[in-house]
């Protein structure tokens, strides 16, 4: 039982920060257990010392940290502090990763720029803008419409019907494509229509 409590107190804060960062950044997350544990521990390297400092400030009368955890109320205090720090670190790491990424890209100089934790799909389509797209599977058109929503982890897309929009474009001009996304593994190809150039 003690080992489970220790696991929750030490590992879970880092895991929580990792999940929050993933949700905020919509980044690619490895499902490998080893990667998950290592990434959670990296967050814990920051979280645990910060929580320790907070606890020392809140309870300066405590000399021995082990005796601190003998009291259940103190364990609850530790848990609350851990959750708050985890949430803040998960949010803050979004900006820290961007700073780190910019530094790395400066060091790479003329090499291709990298984007940490983002897929090509996410960078191009998960930006809050309207995307008129055609979805192909093994070169067969599956559907065309407006990309309304997506869930990257499950490879899910939600498209709104856009038959009228496509008819208008084809009536007054021809389809001009802005970019094409190809996933070699799944055989999926997504072509985005360049709405502005189609109107010209």
Coordinates of C-alpha atoms in Angstrom, one line a residue:
X1 CA 0.0 0.0 0.0
X2 CA 2.8 2.4 0.9
X3 CA 4.5 1.8 -2.5
X4 CA 1.2 2.9 -4.2
X5 CA 1.0 6.0 -2.1
X6 CA 4.7 6.8 -2.9
X7 CA 4.0 6.3 -6.6
X8 CA 1.1 8.7 -6.5
X9 CA 3.0 11.3 -4.6
X10 CA 6.2 11.2 -6.7
X11 CA 5.3 10.0 -10.2
X12 CA 1.7 11.3 -10.7
X13 CA 2.6 15.1 -10.5
X14 CA 5.0 14.7 -13.4
X15 CA 2.5 12.6 -15.3
X16 CA -0.2 15.3 -14.7
X17 CA 2.1 18.0 -16.0
X18 CA 2.9 15.9 -19.1
X19 CA -0.8 15.4 -19.8
X20 CA -1.6 19.1 -19.4
X21 CA 1.2 20.1 -21.7
X22 CA 0.0 17.6 -24.3
X23 CA -3.6 19.0 -24.1
X24 CA -2.4 22.6 -24.4
X25 CA 0.1 22.0 -27.2
X26 CA -1.8 19.2 -28.9
X27 CA 1.5 17.5 -29.4
X28 CA 2.5 14.0 -30.3
X29 CA 2.7 11.8 -27.2
X30 CA 4.5 8.5 -27.2
X31 CA 2.5 5.5 -26.0
X32 CA 5.7 3.7 -25.0
X33 CA 5.6 3.1 -21.2
X34 CA 9.3 3.8 -20.8
X35 CA 9.0 7.1 -22.6
X36 CA 6.0 8.0 -20.5
X37 CA 7.8 7.3 -17.2
X38 CA 11.0 9.1 -18.3
X39 CA 9.1 12.2 -19.4
X40 CA 7.1 12.2 -16.2
X41 CA 10.3 11.9 -14.1
X42 CA 11.8 14.9 -16.0
X43 CA 8.8 17.0 -14.9
X44 CA 9.2 15.6 -11.4
X45 CA 12.8 16.8 -11.2
X46 CA 11.3 20.3 -11.2
X47 CA 8.0 19.7 -9.4
X48 CA 9.3 17.9 -6.3
X49 CA 12.0 20.6 -5.3
X50 CA 9.4 23.3 -5.9
X51 CA 6.8 21.6 -3.7
X52 CA 9.4 20.9 -1.0
X53 CA 10.3 24.7 -1.0
X54 CA 6.6 25.6 -0.7
X55 CA 6.1 23.1 2.1
X56 CA 9.1 24.5 4.0
X57 CA 7.6 28.0 3.7
X58 CA 4.2 26.8 4.8
X59 CA 5.4 24.7 7.7
X60 CA 8.8 26.2 8.9
X61 CA 8.4 24.4 12.3
X62 CA 8.9 21.0 10.6
X63 CA 12.5 19.9 10.9
X64 CA 12.3 16.3 9.6
X65 CA 10.5 15.9 6.2
X66 CA 9.8 12.2 6.9
X67 CA 7.9 13.1 10.1
X68 CA 6.0 15.6 8.0
X69 CA 4.4 12.7 6.0
X70 CA 3.4 10.9 9.2
X71 CA 0.4 13.3 9.5
X72 CA -2.3 12.7 6.9
X73 CA -3.2 16.4 6.8
X74 CA 0.3 17.1 5.7
X75 CA 0.0 14.5 3.0
X76 CA -3.1 16.3 1.7
X77 CA -1.2 19.6 1.7
X78 CA 1.6 17.9 -0.3
X79 CA -1.0 16.5 -2.7
X80 CA -2.7 19.9 -3.3
X81 CA 0.7 21.7 -3.7
X82 CA 1.8 19.0 -6.2
X83 CA -1.4 19.3 -8.3
X84 CA -1.1 23.1 -8.4
X85 CA 2.6 23.1 -9.3
X86 CA 2.0 20.4 -11.9
X87 CA -0.8 22.4 -13.6
X88 CA 1.4 25.5 -13.6
X89 CA 4.4 23.7 -14.9
X90 CA 2.4 21.9 -17.6
X91 CA 1.1 25.3 -18.8
X92 CA 4.5 27.0 -18.5
X93 CA 6.4 24.2 -20.3
X94 CA 4.4 25.1 -23.5
X95 CA 6.3 28.3 -23.6
X96 CA 9.6 26.8 -22.4
X97 CA 9.5 24.3 -25.2
X98 CA 9.0 27.1 -27.8
X99 CA 12.0 28.9 -26.4
X100 CA 14.1 25.8 -26.5
X101 CA 12.9 25.1 -30.0
X102 CA 13.9 28.6 -31.1
X103 CA 17.4 28.2 -29.6
X104 CA 17.9 24.8 -31.3
X105 CA 16.8 26.2 -34.7
X106 CA 19.2 29.1 -34.3
X107 CA 22.0 26.6 -33.6
X108 CA 21.0 24.6 -36.7
X109 CA 21.7 27.7 -38.7
X110 CA 21.0 26.7 -42.4
X111 CA 19.6 23.3 -41.7
X112 CA 15.9 22.5 -41.9
X113 CA 14.0 23.9 -38.9
X114 CA 12.5 21.5 -36.5
X115 CA 9.2 21.6 -34.6
X116 CA 9.2 19.7 -31.3
X117 CA 6.3 17.4 -30.6
X118 CA 4.2 18.5 -33.6
X119 CA 3.2 16.5 -36.6
X120 CA 3.1 18.0 -40.1
X121 CA -0.7 17.4 -40.0
X122 CA -1.1 19.3 -36.8
X123 CA 1.0 22.2 -37.9
X124 CA -1.0 22.7 -41.1
X125 CA -4.6 21.9 -40.2
X126 CA -5.0 22.4 -36.4
X127 CA -4.7 26.1 -36.4
X128 CA -8.3 27.3 -35.9
X129 CA -8.7 28.4 -39.5
X130 CA -11.2 27.2 -42.1
X131 CA -9.8 24.5 -44.3
X132 CA -11.7 23.3 -47.4
X133 CA -10.3 19.8 -48.1
X134 CA -10.5 16.6 -50.1
X135 CA -9.7 13.3 -48.3
X136 CA -8.3 10.5 -50.4
X137 CA -7.5 6.9 -49.4
X138 CA -5.2 5.0 -51.8
X139 CA -5.9 7.6 -54.4
X140 CA -9.7 7.2 -54.1
X141 CA -11.7 10.3 -53.0
X142 CA -13.5 9.5 -49.7
X143 CA -15.1 12.8 -48.9
X144 CA -14.7 16.6 -49.4
X145 CA -15.8 19.3 -47.0
X146 CA -14.8 21.8 -44.4
X147 CA -12.5 20.5 -41.7
X148 CA -14.5 21.1 -38.6
X149 CA -12.7 19.2 -35.9
X150 CA -10.0 16.6 -35.3
X151 CA -8.6 14.3 -32.7
X152 CA -5.0 13.6 -33.7
X153 CA -4.4 10.7 -31.3
X154 CA -7.2 8.6 -32.7
X155 CA -6.6 9.8 -36.3
X156 CA -10.2 11.2 -36.4
X157 CA -11.6 14.0 -38.6
X158 CA -14.9 15.7 -38.6
X159 CA -15.9 17.3 -41.9
X160 CA -18.9 19.6 -42.6
X161 CA -20.7 19.2 -45.9
X162 CA -19.4 21.7 -48.5
X163 CA -21.0 20.6 -51.7
X164 CA -22.3 24.0 -52.4
X165 CA -18.9 25.6 -51.9
X166 CA -17.3 23.1 -54.3
X167 CA -20.0 23.7 -56.9
X168 CA -19.6 27.5 -56.8
X169 CA -15.8 27.1 -57.2
X170 CA -16.2 24.7 -60.1
X171 CA -18.8 26.9 -61.7
X172 CA -16.7 30.1 -61.7
X173 CA -13.3 28.6 -62.1
X174 CA -11.2 25.6 -61.3
X175 CA -10.0 24.0 -58.1
X176 CA -6.6 25.3 -57.1
X177 CA -4.8 23.4 -54.3
X178 CA -2.8 25.1 -51.6
X179 CA -1.0 22.1 -50.2
X180 CA -1.2 18.3 -50.0
X181 CA -0.7 16.2 -46.9
X182 CA 0.3 12.5 -47.4
X183 CA 0.6 9.8 -44.7
X184 CA 2.5 7.0 -46.3
X185 CA 1.7 4.5 -43.5
X186 CA -2.1 4.9 -43.7
X187 CA -2.4 5.7 -47.5
X188 CA -4.4 8.9 -46.6
X189 CA -3.9 12.0 -48.7
X190 CA -5.5 15.4 -47.8
X191 CA -5.6 18.1 -50.4
X192 CA -6.4 21.6 -49.2
X193 CA -8.2 23.9 -51.7
X194 CA -6.8 27.4 -52.0
X195 CA -10.1 29.3 -51.6
X196 CA -8.6 32.8 -52.3
X197 CA -7.0 31.8 -55.6
X198 CA -10.0 29.9 -56.7
X199 CA -12.1 33.1 -56.5
X200 CA -9.7 35.0 -58.8

